[in-house]
Short mmCIF file of C-alpha atoms and ligand atoms in Angstrom, two decimals:
data_model
loop_
_atom_site.label_atom_id
_atom_site.label_comp_id
_atom_site.label_asym_id
_atom_site.label_seq_id
_atom_site.Cartn_x
_atom_site.Cartn_y
_atom_site.Cartn_z
CA UNK K 14 -24.51 -119.20 136.27
CA UNK K 15 -21.12 -120.84 137.43
CA UNK K 16 -21.44 -123.03 140.77
CA UNK K 17 -18.60 -123.53 143.15
CA UNK K 18 -18.61 -125.45 146.58
CA UNK K 19 -17.00 -122.55 148.24
CA UNK K 20 -15.87 -119.11 147.55
CA UNK K 21 -12.94 -117.74 149.33
CA UNK K 22 -13.10 -113.83 149.54
CA UNK K 23 -9.74 -112.30 149.68
CA UNK K 24 -6.37 -113.67 148.31
CA UNK K 25 -4.23 -112.66 151.35
CA UNK K 26 -2.04 -115.29 153.39
CA UNK K 27 -5.18 -116.54 155.15
CA UNK K 28 -7.53 -116.85 152.05
CA UNK K 29 -4.78 -118.25 149.37
CA UNK K 30 -3.83 -120.90 151.87
CA UNK K 31 -7.32 -121.87 152.75
CA UNK K 32 -8.19 -121.84 148.80
CA UNK K 33 -4.87 -124.20 148.01
CA UNK K 34 -5.95 -126.52 151.05
CA UNK K 35 -9.41 -127.10 150.08
CA UNK K 36 -8.85 -127.37 146.51
CA UNK K 37 -5.96 -130.05 147.29
CA UNK K 38 -8.63 -131.64 149.22
CA UNK K 39 -10.92 -131.97 146.26
CA UNK K 40 -13.08 -129.03 146.53
CA UNK K 41 -14.64 -126.80 143.95
CA UNK K 42 -13.09 -123.69 145.07
CA UNK K 43 -13.18 -120.11 143.59
CA UNK K 44 -10.82 -117.54 145.18
CA UNK K 45 -11.31 -113.90 144.55
CA UNK K 46 -9.33 -111.17 145.06
CA UNK K 47 -10.41 -107.37 144.41
CA UNK K 48 -6.85 -106.06 143.05
CA UNK K 49 -6.06 -107.07 139.55
CA UNK K 50 -2.46 -108.14 140.68
CA UNK K 51 -0.51 -109.35 143.80
CA UNK K 52 2.20 -106.14 143.18
CA UNK K 53 -0.92 -103.92 144.30
CA UNK K 54 -1.84 -103.95 147.67
CA UNK K 55 1.93 -104.99 148.54
CA UNK K 56 1.71 -103.84 152.06
CA UNK K 57 2.97 -106.43 154.43
CA UNK K 58 6.78 -106.34 155.94
CA UNK K 59 6.04 -110.09 156.01
CA UNK K 60 9.10 -110.93 158.39
CA UNK K 61 8.58 -114.43 160.18
CA UNK K 62 10.40 -116.86 162.06
CA UNK K 63 12.24 -119.92 160.02
CA UNK K 64 9.73 -122.78 160.59
CA UNK K 65 7.03 -121.16 159.06
CA UNK K 66 8.34 -122.37 155.62
CA UNK K 67 8.25 -126.28 156.66
CA UNK K 68 5.19 -125.60 158.73
CA UNK K 69 2.93 -124.61 155.39
CA UNK K 70 5.27 -125.90 153.11
CA UNK K 71 6.26 -123.04 151.45
CA UNK K 72 9.25 -122.80 148.44
CA UNK K 73 12.53 -120.81 148.93
CA UNK K 74 11.18 -118.58 145.87
CA UNK K 75 8.83 -116.80 147.67
CA UNK K 76 11.34 -115.65 150.27
CA UNK K 77 13.24 -112.53 149.92
CA UNK K 78 15.68 -112.66 152.35
CA UNK K 79 16.92 -114.99 155.25
CA UNK K 80 17.92 -112.99 158.60
CA UNK K 81 19.89 -114.28 161.59
CA UNK K 82 20.59 -111.41 163.49
CA UNK K 83 18.00 -109.36 166.09
CA UNK K 84 18.53 -105.98 167.33
CA UNK K 85 15.94 -103.52 169.54
CA UNK K 86 16.73 -100.00 169.77
CA UNK K 87 15.03 -97.53 171.78
CA UNK K 88 15.49 -93.81 172.73
CA UNK K 89 18.66 -94.37 174.87
CA UNK K 90 19.47 -98.34 174.58
CA UNK K 91 20.27 -100.57 171.83
CA UNK K 92 20.48 -104.68 172.40
CA UNK K 93 21.85 -106.98 169.64
CA UNK K 94 21.68 -111.00 169.14
CA UNK K 95 22.52 -113.39 166.74
CA UNK K 96 23.40 -117.01 165.50
CA UNK K 97 25.14 -118.63 162.93
CA UNK K 98 22.34 -119.88 161.44
CA UNK K 99 19.03 -118.44 159.85
CA UNK K 100 16.64 -117.79 162.58
CA UNK K 101 13.97 -116.47 159.99
CA UNK K 102 12.69 -115.16 156.47
CA UNK K 103 11.59 -111.86 155.01
CA UNK K 104 9.16 -112.52 152.48
CA UNK K 105 8.39 -111.06 149.09
CA UNK K 106 4.87 -110.42 150.04
CA UNK K 107 3.58 -110.45 146.43
CA UNK K 108 5.38 -113.68 145.30
CA UNK K 109 4.14 -115.15 148.71
CA UNK K 110 0.26 -114.36 147.76
CA UNK K 111 1.21 -115.33 144.14
CA UNK K 112 2.31 -118.44 145.12
CA UNK K 113 -0.50 -119.68 147.04
CA UNK K 114 -2.70 -118.55 144.45
CA UNK K 115 -1.10 -120.29 141.74
CA UNK K 116 -0.92 -123.67 143.94
CA UNK K 117 -4.98 -123.36 144.41
CA UNK K 118 -4.95 -123.51 140.82
CA UNK K 119 -2.41 -126.56 140.49
CA UNK K 120 -4.70 -128.40 142.49
CA UNK K 121 -7.90 -127.56 140.32
CA UNK K 122 -9.22 -124.52 142.16
CA UNK K 123 -9.98 -121.07 140.43
CA UNK K 124 -8.63 -117.58 141.08
CA UNK K 125 -10.29 -114.48 139.94
CA UNK K 126 -8.31 -111.36 140.30
CA UNK K 127 -9.79 -107.88 139.91
CA UNK K 128 -12.91 -109.22 141.19
CA UNK K 129 -14.75 -107.36 143.86
CA UNK K 130 -17.08 -108.85 146.48
CA UNK K 131 -20.12 -107.04 146.76
CA UNK K 132 -22.94 -108.63 148.45
CA UNK K 133 -24.59 -111.78 148.70
CA UNK K 134 -28.12 -113.29 148.90
CA UNK K 135 -29.80 -116.60 150.34
CA UNK K 136 -31.08 -118.56 147.29
CA UNK K 137 -34.63 -120.31 148.06
CA UNK K 138 -32.18 -123.95 148.15
CA UNK K 139 -30.13 -122.36 151.07
CA UNK K 140 -27.13 -122.01 148.80
CA UNK K 141 -25.76 -118.02 148.18
CA UNK K 142 -25.94 -116.03 145.28
CA UNK K 143 -22.92 -113.72 145.29
CA UNK K 144 -22.74 -110.65 143.48
CA UNK K 145 -19.05 -109.74 142.03
CA UNK K 146 -17.91 -106.40 140.70
CA UNK K 147 -15.25 -107.32 137.88
CA UNK K 148 -12.82 -104.39 137.58
CA UNK K 149 -13.69 -104.03 134.01
CA UNK K 150 -17.14 -105.05 133.64
CA UNK K 151 -20.49 -105.49 134.67
CA UNK K 152 -21.42 -107.00 137.86
CA UNK K 153 -21.83 -110.83 137.94
CA UNK K 154 -23.54 -113.72 139.92
CA UNK K 155 -21.91 -116.88 141.37
CA UNK K 156 -23.63 -119.36 143.37
CA UNK K 157 -22.17 -121.23 146.48
CA UNK K 158 -22.64 -123.16 149.62
CA UNK K 159 -20.33 -121.84 151.67
CA UNK K 160 -18.46 -118.30 151.75
CA UNK K 161 -15.19 -117.79 153.29
CA UNK K 162 -14.55 -114.33 154.68
CA UNK K 163 -10.79 -113.95 154.22
CA UNK K 164 -11.03 -109.79 153.65
CA UNK K 165 -8.63 -108.84 156.32
CA UNK K 166 -9.51 -106.04 158.81
CA UNK K 167 -12.32 -104.87 156.40
CA UNK K 168 -13.96 -107.77 157.30
CA UNK K 169 -16.25 -107.09 153.99
CA UNK K 170 -18.24 -110.44 153.98
CA UNK K 171 -19.03 -110.94 157.82
CA UNK K 172 -20.42 -107.04 157.81
CA UNK K 173 -22.35 -106.26 154.98
CA UNK K 174 -22.89 -102.50 156.59
CA UNK K 175 -20.25 -100.41 158.31
CA UNK K 176 -22.70 -99.47 161.37
CA UNK K 177 -22.63 -103.10 162.31
CA UNK K 178 -19.36 -103.62 163.18
CA UNK K 179 -18.05 -103.70 166.83
CA UNK K 180 -15.28 -101.49 168.02
CA UNK K 181 -11.84 -102.65 167.35
CA UNK K 182 -8.44 -101.53 168.30
CA UNK K 183 -6.93 -99.98 164.91
CA UNK K 184 -3.54 -99.58 164.17
CA UNK K 185 -1.96 -97.97 161.16
CA UNK K 186 1.42 -98.93 159.45
CA UNK K 187 3.36 -97.32 156.40
CA UNK K 188 6.48 -98.56 154.82
CA UNK K 189 8.79 -97.16 152.52
CA UNK K 190 10.76 -99.52 150.00
CA UNK K 191 14.12 -98.11 149.45
CA UNK K 192 17.04 -99.32 147.17
CA UNK K 193 20.53 -98.64 148.62
CA UNK K 194 23.97 -99.09 147.92
CA UNK K 195 25.44 -102.36 148.10
CA UNK K 196 27.91 -100.68 151.28
CA UNK K 197 24.37 -99.48 153.12
CA UNK K 198 22.67 -102.86 152.10
CA UNK K 199 25.49 -104.68 153.66
CA UNK K 200 24.56 -103.13 157.06
CA UNK K 201 20.99 -104.28 157.30
CA UNK K 202 21.06 -107.41 155.20
CA UNK K 203 21.13 -109.93 157.67
CA UNK K 204 18.67 -108.20 161.05
CA UNK K 205 15.57 -107.50 161.68
CA UNK K 206 16.08 -104.18 163.59
CA UNK K 207 13.22 -102.87 165.79
CA UNK K 208 12.46 -99.13 167.35
CA UNK K 209 10.89 -98.65 170.35
CA UNK K 210 10.13 -95.61 172.65
CA UNK K 211 9.15 -92.10 171.97
CA UNK K 212 12.14 -90.95 169.80
CA UNK K 213 11.56 -93.43 167.09
CA UNK K 214 8.07 -94.58 167.54
CA UNK K 215 5.42 -93.08 169.88
CA UNK K 216 2.59 -95.55 170.31
CA UNK K 217 3.88 -98.25 168.33
CA UNK K 218 7.20 -99.42 166.89
CA UNK K 219 9.06 -99.09 163.48
CA UNK K 220 11.57 -101.46 161.87
CA UNK K 221 14.05 -101.93 159.30
CA UNK K 222 14.04 -105.30 157.53
CA UNK K 223 15.91 -106.60 154.44
CA UNK K 224 14.68 -107.28 150.99
CA UNK K 225 16.36 -108.94 148.16
CA UNK K 226 18.30 -106.65 145.27
CA UNK K 227 19.77 -104.07 148.00
CA UNK K 228 16.41 -103.24 148.99
CA UNK K 229 14.97 -102.76 152.65
CA UNK K 230 11.86 -102.07 154.18
CA UNK K 231 11.86 -99.38 156.90
CA UNK K 232 8.23 -98.65 158.52
CA UNK K 233 6.55 -97.55 161.46
CA UNK K 234 3.12 -98.45 163.27
CA UNK K 235 1.19 -96.82 165.90
CA UNK K 236 -1.92 -97.75 167.57
CA UNK K 237 -4.68 -95.30 167.02
CA UNK K 238 -5.57 -94.69 170.33
CA UNK K 239 -4.30 -91.82 172.98
CA UNK K 240 -1.29 -92.25 175.04
CA UNK K 241 -1.45 -91.79 178.42
CA UNK K 242 1.85 -89.50 178.66
CA UNK K 243 2.28 -88.17 175.07
CA UNK K 244 -0.05 -85.76 173.72
CA UNK K 245 1.31 -84.72 170.50
CA UNK K 246 3.08 -86.48 167.80
CA UNK K 247 4.20 -86.12 164.37
CA UNK K 248 2.57 -88.10 161.14
CA UNK K 249 3.42 -91.47 160.83
CA UNK K 250 5.82 -91.20 157.91
CA UNK K 251 7.91 -88.51 159.77
CA UNK K 252 9.00 -91.66 161.94
CA UNK K 253 9.97 -93.62 159.26
CA UNK K 254 11.83 -90.81 157.57
CA UNK K 255 13.64 -89.79 160.76
CA UNK K 256 14.99 -93.57 161.13
CA UNK K 257 16.44 -93.22 157.36
CA UNK K 258 17.56 -89.88 157.90
CA UNK K 259 18.83 -89.92 161.84
CA UNK K 260 19.32 -93.52 162.49
CA UNK K 261 20.86 -94.63 158.85
CA UNK K 262 22.16 -91.11 157.89
CA UNK K 263 21.33 -92.11 154.19
CA UNK K 264 21.86 -88.87 151.79
CA UNK K 265 21.12 -90.97 148.88
CA UNK K 266 18.71 -94.08 148.07
CA UNK K 267 15.98 -94.64 145.65
CA UNK K 268 12.08 -94.72 146.90
CA UNK K 269 10.81 -97.53 145.77
CA UNK K 270 7.23 -97.67 146.53
CA UNK K 271 5.24 -96.56 149.94
CA UNK K 272 2.80 -98.76 150.87
CA UNK K 273 0.90 -99.28 154.24
CA UNK K 274 -2.30 -100.85 155.49
CA UNK K 275 -4.50 -100.99 158.86
CA UNK K 276 -5.04 -103.52 161.12
CA UNK K 277 -8.03 -103.99 163.25
CA UNK K 278 -8.04 -106.07 166.27
CA UNK K 279 -10.88 -107.25 168.56
CA UNK K 280 -10.11 -107.10 171.95
CA UNK K 281 -10.84 -110.15 174.18
CA UNK K 282 -11.00 -112.17 170.27
CA UNK K 283 -14.75 -111.39 170.09
CA UNK K 284 -15.10 -111.59 166.15
CA UNK K 285 -18.08 -113.01 164.64
CA UNK K 286 -16.36 -116.56 163.37
CA UNK K 287 -19.61 -118.00 161.73
CA UNK K 288 -22.90 -116.76 160.72
CA UNK K 289 -25.71 -117.91 158.04
CA UNK K 290 -23.09 -119.43 155.52
CA UNK K 291 -20.05 -117.29 156.00
CA UNK K 292 -16.62 -118.69 157.89
CA UNK K 293 -14.21 -115.94 159.03
CA UNK K 294 -10.71 -116.42 158.95
CA UNK K 295 -7.39 -114.55 159.42
CA UNK K 296 -7.47 -110.69 160.19
CA UNK K 297 -11.02 -110.83 159.57
CA UNK K 298 -11.16 -112.82 162.93
CA UNK K 299 -7.86 -111.01 164.19
CA UNK K 300 -5.44 -113.78 164.17
CA UNK K 301 -2.88 -110.97 164.11
CA UNK K 302 -0.70 -110.60 167.07
CA UNK K 303 -1.79 -107.31 168.94
CA UNK K 304 2.10 -106.91 170.41
CA UNK K 305 4.06 -107.99 167.30
CA UNK K 306 1.85 -107.00 164.43
CA UNK K 307 2.44 -110.46 163.14
CA UNK K 308 -0.06 -112.09 161.12
CA UNK K 309 1.01 -114.09 158.13
CA UNK K 310 1.87 -117.34 160.57
CA UNK K 311 -1.13 -116.75 162.35
CA UNK K 312 -3.82 -116.35 159.51
CA UNK K 313 -2.08 -119.13 157.95
CA UNK K 314 -2.69 -121.47 160.98
CA UNK K 315 -5.96 -120.22 161.54
CA UNK K 316 -7.10 -121.19 157.89
CA UNK K 317 -5.63 -124.64 158.76
CA UNK K 318 -8.06 -125.30 161.58
CA UNK K 319 -10.98 -123.81 159.63
CA UNK K 320 -10.24 -126.05 156.77
CA UNK K 321 -10.66 -128.98 158.87
CA UNK K 322 -14.72 -127.76 159.49
CA UNK K 323 -15.14 -126.58 155.94
CA UNK K 324 -13.96 -129.72 154.39
CA UNK K 325 -16.36 -131.81 156.95
CA UNK K 326 -19.15 -129.52 156.25
CA UNK K 327 -18.56 -130.10 152.62
CA UNK K 328 -18.69 -133.58 152.67
CA UNK K 329 -21.47 -134.00 154.76
CA UNK K 330 -23.38 -132.37 152.25
CA UNK K 331 -21.68 -133.45 149.23
CA UNK K 332 -24.56 -136.05 148.39
CA UNK K 333 -27.14 -133.31 148.68
CA UNK K 334 -28.16 -131.18 145.85
CA UNK K 335 -28.08 -127.56 146.67
CA UNK K 336 -32.18 -127.92 146.70
CA UNK K 337 -32.19 -130.46 149.08
CA UNK K 338 -30.22 -128.73 151.76
CA UNK K 339 -33.24 -126.58 151.93
CA UNK K 340 -35.10 -129.54 154.02
CA UNK K 341 -32.12 -131.18 155.23
CA UNK K 342 -29.44 -129.85 157.20
CA UNK K 343 -30.34 -126.94 159.18
CA UNK K 344 -28.57 -123.85 159.77
CA UNK K 345 -28.34 -125.06 163.31
CA UNK K 346 -26.56 -127.47 162.89
CA UNK K 347 -24.29 -125.95 160.62
CA UNK K 348 -24.04 -123.42 163.32
CA UNK K 349 -22.88 -125.88 165.67
CA UNK K 350 -20.35 -127.36 163.30
CA UNK K 351 -18.75 -123.92 162.89
CA UNK K 352 -18.94 -122.91 166.71
CA UNK K 353 -16.46 -125.81 167.11
CA UNK K 354 -14.08 -124.19 164.86
CA UNK K 355 -14.68 -120.68 166.98
CA UNK K 356 -13.82 -122.90 170.05
CA UNK K 357 -10.81 -124.30 168.49
CA UNK K 358 -9.55 -121.02 167.12
CA UNK K 359 -10.03 -119.54 170.76
CA UNK K 360 -8.42 -122.28 172.62
CA UNK K 361 -5.22 -121.97 169.99
CA UNK K 362 -4.98 -118.15 170.56
CA UNK K 363 -6.83 -116.97 173.32
CA UNK K 364 -4.24 -117.30 176.40
CA UNK K 365 -1.35 -115.85 174.19
CA UNK K 366 -3.27 -113.18 172.47
CA UNK K 367 -5.05 -111.81 175.53
CA UNK K 368 -1.81 -111.12 177.22
CA UNK K 369 -0.13 -109.81 174.11
CA UNK K 370 -2.92 -107.36 174.05
CA UNK K 371 -2.28 -106.20 177.60
CA UNK K 372 1.66 -106.02 177.22
CA UNK K 373 0.76 -104.09 173.99
CA UNK K 374 -1.10 -101.66 175.63
CA UNK K 375 1.07 -101.22 178.21
CA UNK K 376 4.34 -100.68 176.43
CA UNK K 377 2.74 -98.62 173.41
CA UNK K 378 0.43 -96.51 175.47
CA UNK K 379 1.15 -96.01 178.78
CA UNK K 380 4.79 -96.30 179.58
CA UNK K 381 7.35 -93.82 180.00
CA UNK K 382 10.60 -93.52 177.39
CA UNK K 383 12.77 -93.89 180.61
CA UNK K 384 10.90 -97.09 181.19
CA UNK K 385 10.91 -98.09 177.97
CA UNK K 386 14.50 -97.90 178.15
CA UNK K 387 14.85 -99.69 180.87
CA UNK K 388 13.05 -102.57 179.33
CA UNK K 389 14.93 -102.97 176.39
CA UNK K 390 18.19 -102.80 179.03
CA UNK K 391 16.83 -105.85 180.65
CA UNK K 392 17.08 -107.83 177.49
CA UNK K 393 20.50 -108.24 177.63
CA UNK K 394 19.98 -110.98 180.01
CA UNK K 395 18.47 -113.21 177.38
CA UNK K 396 19.99 -115.48 174.78
CA UNK K 397 19.00 -115.80 170.90
CA UNK K 398 16.79 -118.19 171.71
CA UNK K 399 14.94 -116.44 174.37
CA UNK K 400 14.50 -113.81 172.31
CA UNK K 401 12.88 -115.76 169.67
CA UNK K 402 10.56 -117.36 172.08
CA UNK K 403 9.91 -114.40 173.34
CA UNK K 404 9.29 -111.94 170.00
CA UNK K 405 7.86 -114.74 168.04
CA UNK K 406 6.13 -117.36 170.03
CA UNK K 407 4.92 -114.63 172.95
CA UNK K 408 5.99 -118.26 174.94
CA UNK K 409 6.64 -117.66 178.49
CA UNK K 410 5.41 -120.92 179.47
CA UNK K 411 7.37 -122.78 176.79
CA UNK K 412 10.29 -120.86 177.90
CA UNK K 413 9.95 -121.35 181.43
CA UNK K 414 9.41 -125.41 181.08
CA UNK K 415 12.44 -127.50 182.27
CA UNK K 416 13.92 -124.20 183.18
CA UNK K 417 17.31 -123.36 184.44
CA UNK K 418 17.01 -120.86 187.52
CA UNK K 419 19.30 -118.46 186.09
CA UNK K 420 16.49 -117.91 183.08
CA UNK K 421 13.51 -117.48 185.64
CA UNK K 422 15.85 -114.59 187.16
CA UNK K 423 15.95 -112.98 184.09
CA UNK K 424 12.30 -113.72 182.96
CA UNK K 425 10.95 -112.15 186.27
CA UNK K 426 13.15 -108.77 185.79
CA UNK K 427 11.27 -108.43 182.84
CA UNK K 428 7.74 -109.59 183.95
CA UNK K 429 8.33 -106.78 187.06
CA UNK K 430 9.04 -104.43 184.06
CA UNK K 431 6.39 -105.35 182.16
CA UNK K 432 3.68 -105.75 184.74
CA UNK K 433 3.32 -102.50 186.65
CA UNK K 434 -0.49 -102.65 186.63
CA UNK K 435 -1.03 -106.01 184.93
CA UNK K 436 -3.57 -107.69 187.57
CA UNK K 437 -1.82 -110.88 189.34
CA UNK K 438 -3.68 -113.31 187.49
CA UNK K 439 -2.20 -112.22 184.48
CA UNK K 440 1.07 -112.52 185.73
CA UNK K 441 0.44 -116.15 186.50
CA UNK K 442 -0.13 -116.60 182.80
CA UNK K 443 3.64 -116.12 181.76
C1 FAD J 513 2.59 -102.24 157.69
C2 FAD J 513 2.06 -103.60 157.92
C3 FAD J 513 3.47 -104.97 158.20
C4 FAD J 513 3.27 -105.91 158.46
N1 FAD J 513 4.49 -106.55 158.79
C5 FAD J 513 4.18 -108.08 159.08
C6 FAD J 513 5.11 -108.76 159.34
O1 FAD J 513 6.17 -108.35 159.20
N2 FAD J 513 5.13 -110.20 159.42
C7 FAD J 513 3.50 -110.93 159.50
O2 FAD J 513 3.70 -111.76 159.78
N3 FAD J 513 2.50 -109.81 159.32
C8 FAD J 513 2.65 -108.80 159.17
N4 FAD J 513 1.71 -107.88 158.90
C9 FAD J 513 0.72 -108.25 159.24
C10 FAD J 513 0.33 -109.39 157.95
O3 FAD J 513 0.66 -108.84 156.86
C11 FAD J 513 -1.52 -109.46 158.26
O4 FAD J 513 -1.98 -109.89 159.40
C12 FAD J 513 -1.82 -110.60 156.91
O5 FAD J 513 -1.85 -109.98 155.98
C13 FAD J 513 -3.38 -110.88 157.37
O6 FAD J 513 -3.87 -111.83 156.26
P1 FAD J 513 -4.87 -111.94 155.74
O7 FAD J 513 -5.30 -112.81 154.47
O8 FAD J 513 -6.00 -112.27 156.83
O9 FAD J 513 -5.34 -110.55 155.06
P2 FAD J 513 -4.98 -109.79 154.27
O10 FAD J 513 -3.53 -109.81 154.00
O11 FAD J 513 -5.43 -108.33 154.44
O12 FAD J 513 -5.51 -110.23 152.61
C14 FAD J 513 -7.13 -109.80 152.54
C15 FAD J 513 -6.88 -109.78 151.29
O13 FAD J 513 -8.93 -109.37 150.85
C16 FAD J 513 -9.01 -108.79 149.73
N5 FAD J 513 -10.08 -107.69 149.85
C17 FAD J 513 -10.73 -107.07 150.58
N6 FAD J 513 -12.01 -106.74 150.54
C18 FAD J 513 -12.23 -107.40 149.41
C19 FAD J 513 -13.68 -107.60 148.56
N7 FAD J 513 -14.59 -106.70 149.00
N8 FAD J 513 -13.32 -108.27 147.54
C20 FAD J 513 -12.47 -109.27 147.08
N9 FAD J 513 -11.07 -109.08 147.85
C21 FAD J 513 -11.25 -108.22 148.95
C22 FAD J 513 -7.71 -107.73 150.07
O14 FAD J 513 -7.56 -107.00 148.67
C23 FAD J 513 -6.55 -108.54 150.37
O15 FAD J 513 -5.64 -109.04 149.52
C24 FAD J 513 1.97 -106.39 158.62
C25 FAD J 513 0.49 -105.47 158.40
C26 FAD J 513 0.76 -104.30 158.00
C27 FAD J 513 -0.08 -103.36 157.79
#
């Protein structure tokens, strides 16, 4: 039976980055992914602000398009911001995940595509025997010290039975990848366009993002929970189609692919981060932001935090044989190593994530269409820089540091708009 120090299950951005860093640190790493190719399950719109490239040492070959304009459109209002410099990227999600897997191999790790995690059992020596099902072939077993659950919303390792799973907020997203004429492409090639409001996207938001080769990503996502005012909606995909037909007025385009996925978010970040030799990262511990649905950067950041603790754990035990460990490092000690991981993640994310959750619930599940129009109209007071801070850094505090009076006034209007029901203490978090 093959043995690895650590097995990472799921080769999304969080799992791929985690595997790459652990392999670089010299550990024996196996990264497994249930799909045989990264072209499958290519679900993410994959937009990010520009610093992500440097922050995670990503090459430009994984970028499909750079953007330098932002637009927000509600039922009756539209606002636009731009810069003469690139503000962000839209990744080719397939290439991004391929690159992380390739880098894992470059650093000496192994990557097995088309291998599905089925279950694991604790061996007598406290190592774990992991059962994998290759796409073509019989179930096989590998031995490891630690399993990383990077399976995204499915949390397939942490929760062996669906019944054990606590309640999550669930959101569904669908996206059309289309190819358009050069003239049409030119209109959208440099912008991230977001749609809010009842007309374009009740209970969530829709978008148009540019890709390369005259392709555009047009999608819609919503929270699967009742809205206080809207009682009936159309099927989700009809909102995406309405953007293509009614907003873009495209008579002709090639539909390259329709894809989508689910996000499941734990209210108040109550996920299980570590249990009996399993550490969870990425969407499996709700690093995706509830308000923006942005999760690539945050999943990779969470993976970096986890890697510090995993590296220490593996180094601490490197002299032990797997057999020795049965009498040596107790599971209790490991729990305390990884409880620090949980604390660090929660310190990093909790404030902003809890506030984003509260704002998201208000905007997506409570506000009237007129109120959403009003909020979008207030955004005219903000500069491009302000908008990047608000949309991508959820960072009202950072924005307000050393701030000019004028900005505080702008901010106050926006806060009053968002408030309508947030408790006073929440307001102080801005
Ligand atoms: C429609 C949509 C649009 C989005 N747009 C953006 C965006 O513009 N920007 C952004 O930053 N984020 C976006 N996100 C969110 C972002 O894509 C996720 O937060 C991110 O992909 C999470 O990374 P992850 O590695 O934690 O999980 P995932 O990317 O979900 O990866 C999990 C992997 O685990 C594999 N897996 C699952 N179960 C098993 C098993 N049993 N065995 C083996 N492998 C398994 C899956 O196949 C998958 O490859 C979007 C999400 C959706 C749904």
